[in-house]
């Protein structure tokens, strides 16, 4: 396990992923009934943008750094798009002093910030050091459970959640050559136990074909799926992360329309040359 999210936190892919997650959480909060976030690949929850790791890549500058100035001021989109990204902005603000942007919240922190007192969070992280960091940060929070299982075992152990409502995040580093197939197996296993859950699967666009094979495999399952993808530039040979996407299974009914408001502006804002986005909604 070589992947360390600290080098990439707050980059364009995190911004897209976390805006989508925050919208789904906002939807789940519209009903009084409690729900749970099951975060199968949690990372460490909070990232320093002045850390040694962040300063090796400065990826965040072309991500969260295009939406918040160094002095903490938002660099706004249109009013409509701002309404949509407000929960994500609030989560970013919550980890920073009012006059700086020096930290970036990961998925555990975003969930912890946005969930109501009666909602629950199950965090899972296989990397032993990152797991310890999660325990140090969230171990005393009663509504948060923390485990260090392989993500597949975690989903088997925690699905369905007692609340029978929730968001399941599948966000692996795609270091392993068969990670795409693992993700599809995880989704199948998850759906067997918890068919009504909302599943959020992040995928990278690097030119290796994984994005297409993953999307084809999920399409073959004939599920209700929303695929939101943002390429911030053209794919280059060995050129790293040109884009990313979120596959949302059982998406909230308004999510596609919400993303139609956000994505044109987000693509413009995060562009590193020729940005393109797509929003693809498939019914069962
Ligand atoms: C992309 S990062 C997660 C970022 C986090 N979800 C966020 O949005 O802030 C992926 C994480 O998965 C962890 N990981 C890798 N393989 C795993 C596995 N088989 N089971 C659980 N966690 C794993 C890595 O250590 C890494 O911290």
PDB file of C-alpha atoms and ligand atoms in Angstrom:
ATOM      1  CA  UNK A   1       0.000   0.000   0.000  1.00  0.00           C
ATOM      2  CA  UNK A   2       1.973   2.966  -1.286  1.00  0.00           C
ATOM      3  CA  UNK A   3      -0.826   5.439  -1.922  1.00  0.00           C
ATOM      4  CA  UNK A   4      -0.993   8.406   0.459  1.00  0.00           C
ATOM      5  CA  UNK A   5      -3.899  10.757  -0.062  1.00  0.00           C
ATOM      6  CA  UNK A   6      -2.013  13.618   1.635  1.00  0.00           C
ATOM      7  CA  UNK A   7      -0.174  14.276  -1.675  1.00  0.00           C
ATOM      8  CA  UNK A   8      -3.445  14.774  -3.529  1.00  0.00           C
ATOM      9  CA  UNK A   9      -5.923  16.177  -0.993  1.00  0.00           C
ATOM     10  CA  UNK A  10      -7.938  19.125  -2.280  1.00  0.00           C
ATOM     11  CA  UNK A  11      -7.092  18.502  -5.954  1.00  0.00           C
ATOM     12  CA  UNK A  12      -9.672  18.774  -8.759  1.00  0.00           C
ATOM     13  CA  UNK A  13     -10.790  15.168  -8.229  1.00  0.00           C
ATOM     14  CA  UNK A  14     -11.370  15.693  -4.489  1.00  0.00           C
ATOM     15  CA  UNK A  15     -13.371  18.839  -5.219  1.00  0.00           C
ATOM     16  CA  UNK A  16     -15.693  17.006  -7.631  1.00  0.00           C
ATOM     17  CA  UNK A  17     -16.030  13.953  -5.360  1.00  0.00           C
ATOM     18  CA  UNK A  18     -16.715  15.974  -2.231  1.00  0.00           C
ATOM     19  CA  UNK A  19     -19.213  18.327  -3.878  1.00  0.00           C
ATOM     20  CA  UNK A  20     -21.182  15.258  -5.019  1.00  0.00           C
ATOM     21  CA  UNK A  21     -20.942  13.639  -1.569  1.00  0.00           C
ATOM     22  CA  UNK A  22     -22.086  16.839   0.144  1.00  0.00           C
ATOM     23  CA  UNK A  23     -25.105  17.074  -2.187  1.00  0.00           C
ATOM     24  CA  UNK A  24     -26.083  13.462  -1.444  1.00  0.00           C
ATOM     25  CA  UNK A  25     -25.778  14.077   2.312  1.00  0.00           C
ATOM     26  CA  UNK A  26     -27.886  17.217   1.929  1.00  0.00           C
ATOM     27  CA  UNK A  27     -30.576  15.087   0.260  1.00  0.00           C
ATOM     28  CA  UNK A  28     -30.451  12.401   2.973  1.00  0.00           C
ATOM     29  CA  UNK A  29     -30.987  15.131   5.588  1.00  0.00           C
ATOM     30  CA  UNK A  30     -34.271  16.156   4.007  1.00  0.00           C
ATOM     31  CA  UNK A  31     -36.024  13.312   5.884  1.00  0.00           C
ATOM     32  CA  UNK A  32     -36.041  13.219   9.695  1.00  0.00           C
ATOM     33  CA  UNK A  33     -35.098   9.531   9.744  1.00  0.00           C
ATOM     34  CA  UNK A  34     -31.447   9.008  10.703  1.00  0.00           C
ATOM     35  CA  UNK A  35     -28.994   7.591   8.182  1.00  0.00           C
ATOM     36  CA  UNK A  36     -25.391   6.389   8.090  1.00  0.00           C
ATOM     37  CA  UNK A  37     -22.340   7.120   5.968  1.00  0.00           C
ATOM     38  CA  UNK A  38     -20.251   3.983   5.361  1.00  0.00           C
ATOM     39  CA  UNK A  39     -16.818   5.164   4.226  1.00  0.00           C
ATOM     40  CA  UNK A  40     -14.911   2.097   2.973  1.00  0.00           C
ATOM     41  CA  UNK A  41     -11.658   3.961   2.115  1.00  0.00           C
ATOM     42  CA  UNK A  42     -11.559   6.822   4.601  1.00  0.00           C
ATOM     43  CA  UNK A  43      -8.038   8.217   4.392  1.00  0.00           C
ATOM     44  CA  UNK A  44      -7.195  10.377   7.430  1.00  0.00           C
ATOM     45  CA  UNK A  45     -10.045  12.886   7.436  1.00  0.00           C
ATOM     46  CA  UNK A  46      -8.103  16.140   7.522  1.00  0.00           C
ATOM     47  CA  UNK A  47      -5.199  17.293   5.361  1.00  0.00           C
ATOM     48  CA  UNK A  48      -2.747  20.148   5.809  1.00  0.00           C
ATOM     49  CA  UNK A  49      -2.214  22.134   2.628  1.00  0.00           C
ATOM     50  CA  UNK A  50       1.135  23.312   3.987  1.00  0.00           C
ATOM     51  CA  UNK A  51       2.307  19.796   4.828  1.00  0.00           C
ATOM     52  CA  UNK A  52       5.473  18.342   3.285  1.00  0.00           C
ATOM     53  CA  UNK A  53       3.313  15.993   1.214  1.00  0.00           C
ATOM     54  CA  UNK A  54       0.997  18.734  -0.118  1.00  0.00           C
ATOM     55  CA  UNK A  55       3.992  20.929  -0.916  1.00  0.00           C
ATOM     56  CA  UNK A  56       5.575  18.169  -3.016  1.00  0.00           C
ATOM     57  CA  UNK A  57       2.736  18.333  -5.566  1.00  0.00           C
ATOM     58  CA  UNK A  58       0.742  21.524  -4.881  1.00  0.00           C
ATOM     59  CA  UNK A  59      -2.179  19.707  -6.545  1.00  0.00           C
ATOM     60  CA  UNK A  60      -4.622  21.518  -4.267  1.00  0.00           C
ATOM     61  CA  UNK A  61      -3.792  24.823  -5.960  1.00  0.00           C
ATOM     62  CA  UNK A  62      -5.641  23.652  -9.081  1.00  0.00           C
ATOM     63  CA  UNK A  63      -8.488  22.287  -6.984  1.00  0.00           C
ATOM     64  CA  UNK A  64      -9.718  23.893  -3.772  1.00  0.00           C
ATOM     65  CA  UNK A  65      -7.248  26.723  -4.443  1.00  0.00           C
ATOM     66  CA  UNK A  66      -9.381  27.819  -7.399  1.00  0.00           C
ATOM     67  CA  UNK A  67     -12.480  28.126  -5.202  1.00  0.00           C
ATOM     68  CA  UNK A  68     -10.942  29.642  -2.069  1.00  0.00           C
ATOM     69  CA  UNK A  69      -8.281  32.365  -1.981  1.00  0.00           C
ATOM     70  CA  UNK A  70      -5.291  32.011   0.341  1.00  0.00           C
ATOM     71  CA  UNK A  71      -6.938  34.522   2.710  1.00  0.00           C
ATOM     72  CA  UNK A  72      -9.925  32.203   3.096  1.00  0.00           C
ATOM     73  CA  UNK A  73     -12.263  34.260   0.909  1.00  0.00           C
ATOM     74  CA  UNK A  74     -14.452  32.232  -1.448  1.00  0.00           C
ATOM     75  CA  UNK A  75     -13.822  32.775  -5.156  1.00  0.00           C
ATOM     76  CA  UNK A  76     -17.478  32.502  -6.061  1.00  0.00           C
ATOM     77  CA  UNK A  77     -19.316  30.791  -8.870  1.00  0.00           C
ATOM     78  CA  UNK A  78     -22.780  32.074  -9.886  1.00  0.00           C
ATOM     79  CA  UNK A  79     -25.434  32.375  -7.167  1.00  0.00           C
ATOM     80  CA  UNK A  80     -27.221  29.223  -8.378  1.00  0.00           C
ATOM     81  CA  UNK A  81     -24.048  27.139  -8.389  1.00  0.00           C
ATOM     82  CA  UNK A  82     -23.023  28.588  -5.017  1.00  0.00           C
ATOM     83  CA  UNK A  83     -26.310  27.413  -3.482  1.00  0.00           C
ATOM     84  CA  UNK A  84     -25.526  23.921  -4.704  1.00  0.00           C
ATOM     85  CA  UNK A  85     -21.944  23.792  -3.442  1.00  0.00           C
ATOM     86  CA  UNK A  86     -22.741  25.543  -0.139  1.00  0.00           C
ATOM     87  CA  UNK A  87     -22.521  22.351   2.002  1.00  0.00           C
ATOM     88  CA  UNK A  88     -19.046  21.605   0.591  1.00  0.00           C
ATOM     89  CA  UNK A  89     -17.930  25.205   1.130  1.00  0.00           C
ATOM     90  CA  UNK A  90     -19.184  25.068   4.730  1.00  0.00           C
ATOM     91  CA  UNK A  91     -17.190  21.892   5.351  1.00  0.00           C
ATOM     92  CA  UNK A  92     -14.001  23.501   3.977  1.00  0.00           C
ATOM     93  CA  UNK A  93     -14.574  26.617   6.069  1.00  0.00           C
ATOM     94  CA  UNK A  94     -15.195  24.531   9.180  1.00  0.00           C
ATOM     95  CA  UNK A  95     -11.583  23.281   9.237  1.00  0.00           C
ATOM     96  CA  UNK A  96      -9.963  26.653   8.535  1.00  0.00           C
ATOM     97  CA  UNK A  97      -9.548  29.923  10.379  1.00  0.00           C
ATOM     98  CA  UNK A  98     -11.644  32.643   8.712  1.00  0.00           C
ATOM     99  CA  UNK A  99      -8.594  34.258   7.111  1.00  0.00           C
ATOM    100  CA  UNK A 100      -6.744  31.238   5.692  1.00  0.00           C
ATOM    101  CA  UNK A 101      -7.159  28.163   3.521  1.00  0.00           C
ATOM    102  CA  UNK A 102      -4.571  25.844   5.018  1.00  0.00           C
ATOM    103  CA  UNK A 103      -6.553  22.674   5.620  1.00  0.00           C
ATOM    104  CA  UNK A 104      -8.762  20.491   3.468  1.00  0.00           C
ATOM    105  CA  UNK A 105     -11.435  18.114   4.818  1.00  0.00           C
ATOM    106  CA  UNK A 106     -11.545  14.525   3.575  1.00  0.00           C
ATOM    107  CA  UNK A 107     -14.699  12.449   3.312  1.00  0.00           C
ATOM    108  CA  UNK A 108     -14.825  11.543   7.074  1.00  0.00           C
ATOM    109  CA  UNK A 109     -14.568  15.193   8.079  1.00  0.00           C
ATOM    110  CA  UNK A 110     -17.173  16.292   5.536  1.00  0.00           C
ATOM    111  CA  UNK A 111     -19.576  13.642   6.842  1.00  0.00           C
ATOM    112  CA  UNK A 112     -18.846  14.546  10.466  1.00  0.00           C
ATOM    113  CA  UNK A 113     -19.462  18.220   9.740  1.00  0.00           C
ATOM    114  CA  UNK A 114     -22.647  17.771   7.729  1.00  0.00           C
ATOM    115  CA  UNK A 115     -24.419  14.945   9.564  1.00  0.00           C
ATOM    116  CA  UNK A 116     -26.998  15.637  12.292  1.00  0.00           C
ATOM    117  CA  UNK A 117     -26.450  14.440  15.870  1.00  0.00           C
ATOM    118  CA  UNK A 118     -28.635  11.342  15.349  1.00  0.00           C
ATOM    119  CA  UNK A 119     -26.913  10.233  12.132  1.00  0.00           C
ATOM    120  CA  UNK A 120     -24.014   7.777  12.217  1.00  0.00           C
ATOM    121  CA  UNK A 121     -20.682   7.252  10.472  1.00  0.00           C
ATOM    122  CA  UNK A 122     -18.639   4.092   9.968  1.00  0.00           C
ATOM    123  CA  UNK A 123     -15.081   4.807   8.861  1.00  0.00           C
ATOM    124  CA  UNK A 124     -12.727   2.183   7.481  1.00  0.00           C
ATOM    125  CA  UNK A 125      -9.066   2.492   6.545  1.00  0.00           C
ATOM    126  CA  UNK A 126      -6.674  -0.384   5.891  1.00  0.00           C
ATOM    127  CA  UNK A 127      -3.390   1.527   6.130  1.00  0.00           C
ATOM    128  CA  UNK A 128      -2.205   1.064   9.746  1.00  0.00           C
ATOM    129  CA  UNK A 129      -0.792   4.586  10.167  1.00  0.00           C
ATOM    130  CA  UNK A 130      -3.862   6.237   8.632  1.00  0.00           C
ATOM    131  CA  UNK A 131      -6.124   4.039  10.756  1.00  0.00           C
ATOM    132  CA  UNK A 132      -4.308   5.263  13.877  1.00  0.00           C
ATOM    133  CA  UNK A 133      -4.738   8.865  12.681  1.00  0.00           C
ATOM    134  CA  UNK A 134      -8.476   8.281  12.309  1.00  0.00           C
ATOM    135  CA  UNK A 135      -8.657   6.864  15.830  1.00  0.00           C
ATOM    136  CA  UNK A 136      -6.775   9.870  17.225  1.00  0.00           C
ATOM    137  CA  UNK A 137      -9.118  12.284  15.453  1.00  0.00           C
ATOM    138  CA  UNK A 138     -12.506  10.580  15.735  1.00  0.00           C
ATOM    139  CA  UNK A 139     -12.044   7.847  18.343  1.00  0.00           C
ATOM    140  CA  UNK A 140     -13.847   9.826  21.053  1.00  0.00           C
ATOM    141  CA  UNK A 141     -16.831  10.704  18.886  1.00  0.00           C
ATOM    142  CA  UNK A 142     -19.655   8.411  19.993  1.00  0.00           C
ATOM    143  CA  UNK A 143     -21.505   8.308  16.672  1.00  0.00           C
ATOM    144  CA  UNK A 144     -18.374   7.330  14.699  1.00  0.00           C
ATOM    145  CA  UNK A 145     -17.174   3.712  14.466  1.00  0.00           C
ATOM    146  CA  UNK A 146     -13.702   3.042  13.078  1.00  0.00           C
ATOM    147  CA  UNK A 147     -12.326  -0.176  11.574  1.00  0.00           C
ATOM    148  CA  UNK A 148      -9.249  -1.303   9.648  1.00  0.00           C
ATOM    149  CA  UNK A 149     -10.614  -4.040   7.407  1.00  0.00           C
ATOM    150  CA  UNK A 150     -10.146  -4.643   3.732  1.00  0.00           C
ATOM    151  CA  UNK A 151     -12.905  -2.552   2.112  1.00  0.00           C
ATOM    152  CA  UNK A 152     -14.811  -5.613   0.837  1.00  0.00           C
ATOM    153  CA  UNK A 153     -14.889  -7.185   4.294  1.00  0.00           C
ATOM    154  CA  UNK A 154     -15.932  -3.827   5.748  1.00  0.00           C
ATOM    155  CA  UNK A 155     -18.921  -3.560   3.430  1.00  0.00           C
ATOM    156  CA  UNK A 156     -19.942  -7.144   4.193  1.00  0.00           C
ATOM    157  CA  UNK A 157     -19.668  -6.501   7.930  1.00  0.00           C
ATOM    158  CA  UNK A 158     -21.576  -3.216   7.955  1.00  0.00           C
ATOM    159  CA  UNK A 159     -24.340  -3.727   5.363  1.00  0.00           C
ATOM    160  CA  UNK A 160     -27.152  -3.184   5.726  1.00  0.00           C
ATOM    161  CA  UNK A 161     -26.692  -0.507   8.380  1.00  0.00           C
ATOM    162  CA  UNK A 162     -29.287  -0.590  11.185  1.00  0.00           C
ATOM    163  CA  UNK A 163     -30.712   2.726   9.935  1.00  0.00           C
ATOM    164  CA  UNK A 164     -31.476   1.177   6.489  1.00  0.00           C
ATOM    165  CA  UNK A 165     -30.716   4.540   4.888  1.00  0.00           C
ATOM    166  CA  UNK A 166     -27.342   5.763   3.872  1.00  0.00           C
ATOM    167  CA  UNK A 167     -24.433   6.582   1.612  1.00  0.00           C
ATOM    168  CA  UNK A 168     -21.688   4.045   0.894  1.00  0.00           C
ATOM    169  CA  UNK A 169     -18.429   5.517  -0.350  1.00  0.00           C
ATOM    170  CA  UNK A 170     -16.078   3.407  -2.438  1.00  0.00           C
ATOM    171  CA  UNK A 171     -12.935   5.425  -3.084  1.00  0.00           C
ATOM    172  CA  UNK A 172      -9.906   3.141  -3.544  1.00  0.00           C
ATOM    173  CA  UNK A 173      -6.492   4.361  -4.744  1.00  0.00           C
ATOM    174  CA  UNK A 174      -6.617   2.138  -7.881  1.00  0.00           C
ATOM    175  CA  UNK A 175      -3.041   0.998  -7.212  1.00  0.00           C
ATOM    176  CA  UNK A 176      -3.865  -2.636  -7.935  1.00  0.00           C
ATOM    177  CA  UNK A 177      -4.339  -3.767 -11.529  1.00  0.00           C
ATOM    178  CA  UNK A 178      -7.640  -5.471 -10.656  1.00  0.00           C
ATOM    179  CA  UNK A 179      -9.004  -2.590  -8.566  1.00  0.00           C
ATOM    180  CA  UNK A 180     -11.814  -1.928 -11.084  1.00  0.00           C
ATOM    181  CA  UNK A 181     -13.051  -5.522 -10.786  1.00  0.00           C
ATOM    182  CA  UNK A 182     -12.773  -5.324  -7.005  1.00  0.00           C
ATOM    183  CA  UNK A 183     -14.951  -2.230  -7.017  1.00  0.00           C
ATOM    184  CA  UNK A 184     -17.613  -3.989  -9.084  1.00  0.00           C
ATOM    185  CA  UNK A 185     -17.512  -6.999  -6.732  1.00  0.00           C
ATOM    186  CA  UNK A 186     -17.854  -4.641  -3.753  1.00  0.00           C
ATOM    187  CA  UNK A 187     -20.853  -2.993  -5.350  1.00  0.00           C
ATOM    188  CA  UNK A 188     -22.496  -6.368  -6.063  1.00  0.00           C
ATOM    189  CA  UNK A 189     -21.906  -7.547  -2.491  1.00  0.00           C
ATOM    190  CA  UNK A 190     -23.154  -4.254  -1.105  1.00  0.00           C
ATOM    191  CA  UNK A 191     -26.326  -4.285  -3.205  1.00  0.00           C
ATOM    192  CA  UNK A 192     -27.106  -7.878  -2.174  1.00  0.00           C
ATOM    193  CA  UNK A 193     -27.254  -6.764   1.442  1.00  0.00           C
ATOM    194  CA  UNK A 194     -28.403  -3.175   1.058  1.00  0.00           C
ATOM    195  CA  UNK A 195     -30.214  -2.688  -2.252  1.00  0.00           C
ATOM    196  CA  UNK A 196     -31.614   0.753  -1.415  1.00  0.00           C
ATOM    197  CA  UNK A 197     -28.335   2.339  -0.316  1.00  0.00           C
ATOM    198  CA  UNK A 198     -26.871   5.222  -2.292  1.00  0.00           C
ATOM    199  CA  UNK A 199     -23.440   4.126  -3.532  1.00  0.00           C
ATOM    200  CA  UNK A 200     -20.787   6.692  -4.486  1.00  0.00           C
ATOM    201  CA  UNK A 201     -17.888   5.242  -6.480  1.00  0.00           C
ATOM    202  CA  UNK A 202     -14.995   7.477  -7.430  1.00  0.00           C
ATOM    203  CA  UNK A 203     -12.919   6.681 -10.527  1.00  0.00           C
ATOM    204  CA  UNK A 204      -9.821   8.252 -12.115  1.00  0.00           C
ATOM    205  CA  UNK A 205      -9.344   9.224 -15.759  1.00  0.00           C
ATOM    206  CA  UNK A 206      -5.725   8.657 -16.756  1.00  0.00           C
ATOM    207  CA  UNK A 207      -5.931   7.141 -20.224  1.00  0.00           C
ATOM    208  CA  UNK A 208      -5.515   3.536 -19.089  1.00  0.00           C
ATOM    209  CA  UNK A 209      -9.108   2.600 -19.989  1.00  0.00           C
ATOM    210  CA  UNK A 210     -10.152   1.877 -16.405  1.00  0.00           C
ATOM    211  CA  UNK A 211     -12.834   4.582 -16.438  1.00  0.00           C
ATOM    212  CA  UNK A 212     -14.531   3.019 -19.462  1.00  0.00           C
ATOM    213  CA  UNK A 213     -14.300  -0.591 -18.275  1.00  0.00           C
ATOM    214  CA  UNK A 214     -15.647   0.354 -14.847  1.00  0.00           C
ATOM    215  CA  UNK A 215     -18.513   2.321 -16.347  1.00  0.00           C
ATOM    216  CA  UNK A 216     -19.311  -0.534 -18.766  1.00  0.00           C
ATOM    217  CA  UNK A 217     -19.312  -3.080 -15.939  1.00  0.00           C
ATOM    218  CA  UNK A 218     -21.657  -0.945 -13.840  1.00  0.00           C
ATOM    219  CA  UNK A 219     -23.894  -0.252 -16.875  1.00  0.00           C
ATOM    220  CA  UNK A 220     -24.205  -4.020 -17.425  1.00  0.00           C
ATOM    221  CA  UNK A 221     -25.686  -4.322 -13.931  1.00  0.00           C
ATOM    222  CA  UNK A 222     -28.663  -2.241 -15.135  1.00  0.00           C
ATOM    223  CA  UNK A 223     -28.926  -0.083 -12.059  1.00  0.00           C
ATOM    224  CA  UNK A 224     -30.194   3.418 -11.711  1.00  0.00           C
ATOM    225  CA  UNK A 225     -26.905   5.286 -12.066  1.00  0.00           C
ATOM    226  CA  UNK A 226     -25.717   8.853 -12.367  1.00  0.00           C
ATOM    227  CA  UNK A 227     -22.234   9.252 -13.841  1.00  0.00           C
ATOM    228  CA  UNK A 228     -20.709  12.704 -13.345  1.00  0.00           C
ATOM    229  CA  UNK A 229     -17.321  13.139 -14.946  1.00  0.00           C
ATOM    230  CA  UNK A 230     -14.923  16.040 -15.241  1.00  0.00           C
ATOM    231  CA  UNK A 231     -11.791  15.961 -17.397  1.00  0.00           C
ATOM    232  CA  UNK A 232      -9.784  19.074 -16.584  1.00  0.00           C
ATOM    233  CA  UNK A 233      -7.500  18.469 -19.566  1.00  0.00           C
ATOM    234  CA  UNK A 234      -6.825  15.982 -22.343  1.00  0.00           C
ATOM    235  CA  UNK A 235      -5.334  12.645 -21.417  1.00  0.00           C
ATOM    236  CA  UNK A 236      -1.586  12.522 -22.044  1.00  0.00           C
ATOM    237  CA  UNK A 237       0.662   9.479 -22.177  1.00  0.00           C
ATOM    238  CA  UNK A 238       1.919   8.948 -18.607  1.00  0.00           C
ATOM    239  CA  UNK A 239       0.361  12.322 -17.884  1.00  0.00           C
ATOM    240  CA  UNK A 240      -1.313  11.485 -14.582  1.00  0.00           C
ATOM    241  CA  UNK A 241      -4.819  12.386 -13.526  1.00  0.00           C
ATOM    242  CA  UNK A 242      -6.532  14.217 -16.402  1.00  0.00           C
ATOM    243  CA  UNK A 243      -9.949  13.850 -14.853  1.00  0.00           C
ATOM    244  CA  UNK A 244     -12.194  11.832 -12.611  1.00  0.00           C
ATOM    245  CA  UNK A 245     -15.776  10.845 -12.122  1.00  0.00           C
ATOM    246  CA  UNK A 246     -18.349   9.783  -9.593  1.00  0.00           C
ATOM    247  CA  UNK A 247     -20.744   6.947 -10.272  1.00  0.00           C
ATOM    248  CA  UNK A 248     -23.746   7.336  -8.010  1.00  0.00           C
ATOM    249  CA  UNK A 249     -25.974   4.271  -7.782  1.00  0.00           C
ATOM    250  CA  UNK A 250     -29.565   4.951  -6.654  1.00  0.00           C
ATOM    251  CA  UNK A 251     -28.937   8.706  -6.986  1.00  0.00           C
ATOM    252  CA  UNK A 252     -31.230  11.198  -5.254  1.00  0.00           C
ATOM    253  CA  UNK A 253     -33.809  12.229  -7.819  1.00  0.00           C
ATOM    254  CA  UNK A 254     -32.649  15.837  -8.094  1.00  0.00           C
ATOM    255  CA  UNK A 255     -28.902  15.161  -8.200  1.00  0.00           C
ATOM    256  CA  UNK A 256     -28.607  15.130 -12.014  1.00  0.00           C
ATOM    257  CA  UNK A 257     -30.302  18.538 -12.273  1.00  0.00           C
ATOM    258  CA  UNK A 258     -28.155  19.909  -9.476  1.00  0.00           C
ATOM    259  CA  UNK A 259     -25.009  18.725 -11.247  1.00  0.00           C
ATOM    260  CA  UNK A 260     -26.245  20.324 -14.490  1.00  0.00           C
ATOM    261  CA  UNK A 261     -26.153  23.646 -12.643  1.00  0.00           C
ATOM    262  CA  UNK A 262     -22.729  23.108 -11.126  1.00  0.00           C
ATOM    263  CA  UNK A 263     -20.678  21.320 -13.782  1.00  0.00           C
ATOM    264  CA  UNK A 264     -20.377  23.942 -16.555  1.00  0.00           C
ATOM    265  CA  UNK A 265     -18.977  26.420 -14.052  1.00  0.00           C
ATOM    266  CA  UNK A 266     -16.843  23.884 -12.208  1.00  0.00           C
ATOM    267  CA  UNK A 267     -15.342  22.744 -15.517  1.00  0.00           C
ATOM    268  CA  UNK A 268     -14.468  26.347 -16.428  1.00  0.00           C
ATOM    269  CA  UNK A 269     -13.019  27.009 -13.004  1.00  0.00           C
ATOM    270  CA  UNK A 270     -10.930  23.832 -12.765  1.00  0.00           C
ATOM    271  CA  UNK A 271      -9.822  23.731 -16.400  1.00  0.00           C
ATOM    272  CA  UNK A 272      -6.145  23.073 -17.082  1.00  0.00           C
ATOM    273  CA  UNK A 273      -6.477  23.630 -20.804  1.00  0.00           C
ATOM    274  CA  UNK A 274      -9.384  21.895 -22.413  1.00  0.00           C
ATOM    275  CA  UNK A 275     -11.915  20.854 -19.773  1.00  0.00           C
ATOM    276  CA  UNK A 276     -14.923  18.651 -20.572  1.00  0.00           C
ATOM    277  CA  UNK A 277     -17.685  17.336 -18.394  1.00  0.00           C
ATOM    278  CA  UNK A 278     -20.498  14.843 -18.790  1.00  0.00           C
ATOM    279  CA  UNK A 279     -23.593  14.007 -16.754  1.00  0.00           C
ATOM    280  CA  UNK A 280     -25.128  10.696 -17.695  1.00  0.00           C
ATOM    281  CA  UNK A 281     -28.284   9.416 -15.983  1.00  0.00           C
ATOM    282  CA  UNK A 282     -29.363   5.804 -16.585  1.00  0.00           C
ATOM    283  CA  UNK A 283     -32.569   4.263 -15.284  1.00  0.00           C
ATOM    284  CA  UNK A 284     -32.706   0.567 -14.343  1.00  0.00           C
TER     285      UNK A 284
HETATM  286  C1  LIG B   1      -8.349   8.005  -2.204  1.00  0.00           C
HETATM  287  S1  LIG B   1      -7.940   7.639  -0.567  1.00  0.00           S
HETATM  288  C2  LIG B   1      -9.394   8.008   0.313  1.00  0.00           C
HETATM  289  C3  LIG B   1      -9.772   9.445   0.390  1.00  0.00           C
HETATM  290  C4  LIG B   1     -11.012   9.705   1.195  1.00  0.00           C
HETATM  291  N1  LIG B   1     -12.115   8.840   0.804  1.00  0.00           N
HETATM  292  C5  LIG B   1     -11.456  11.145   1.005  1.00  0.00           C
HETATM  293  O1  LIG B   1     -12.273  11.423   0.125  1.00  0.00           O
HETATM  294  O2  LIG B   1     -11.005  11.993   1.788  1.00  0.00           O
HETATM  295  C6  LIG B   1      -7.965   5.890  -0.549  1.00  0.00           C
HETATM  296  C7  LIG B   1      -7.658   5.269   0.803  1.00  0.00           C
HETATM  297  O3  LIG B   1      -7.949   3.868   0.740  1.00  0.00           O
HETATM  298  C8  LIG B   1      -7.028   3.178   1.562  1.00  0.00           C
HETATM  299  N2  LIG B   1      -7.030   1.773   1.103  1.00  0.00           N
HETATM  300  C9  LIG B   1      -6.318   1.213   0.116  1.00  0.00           C
HETATM  301  N3  LIG B   1      -6.661  -0.084  -0.063  1.00  0.00           N
HETATM  302  C10 LIG B   1      -7.642  -0.329   0.831  1.00  0.00           C
HETATM  303  C11 LIG B   1      -8.438  -1.484   1.118  1.00  0.00           C
HETATM  304  N4  LIG B   1      -8.286  -2.628   0.435  1.00  0.00           N
HETATM  305  N5  LIG B   1      -9.361  -1.406   2.088  1.00  0.00           N
HETATM  306  C12 LIG B   1      -9.535  -0.240   2.775  1.00  0.00           C
HETATM  307  N6  LIG B   1      -8.804   0.880   2.559  1.00  0.00           N
HETATM  308  C13 LIG B   1      -7.876   0.848   1.591  1.00  0.00           C
HETATM  309  C14 LIG B   1      -5.723   3.921   1.336  1.00  0.00           C
HETATM  310  O4  LIG B   1      -4.822   3.718   2.406  1.00  0.00           O
HETATM  311  C15 LIG B   1      -6.207   5.373   1.218  1.00  0.00           C
HETATM  312  O5  LIG B   1      -6.121   6.046   2.453  1.00  0.00           O
END
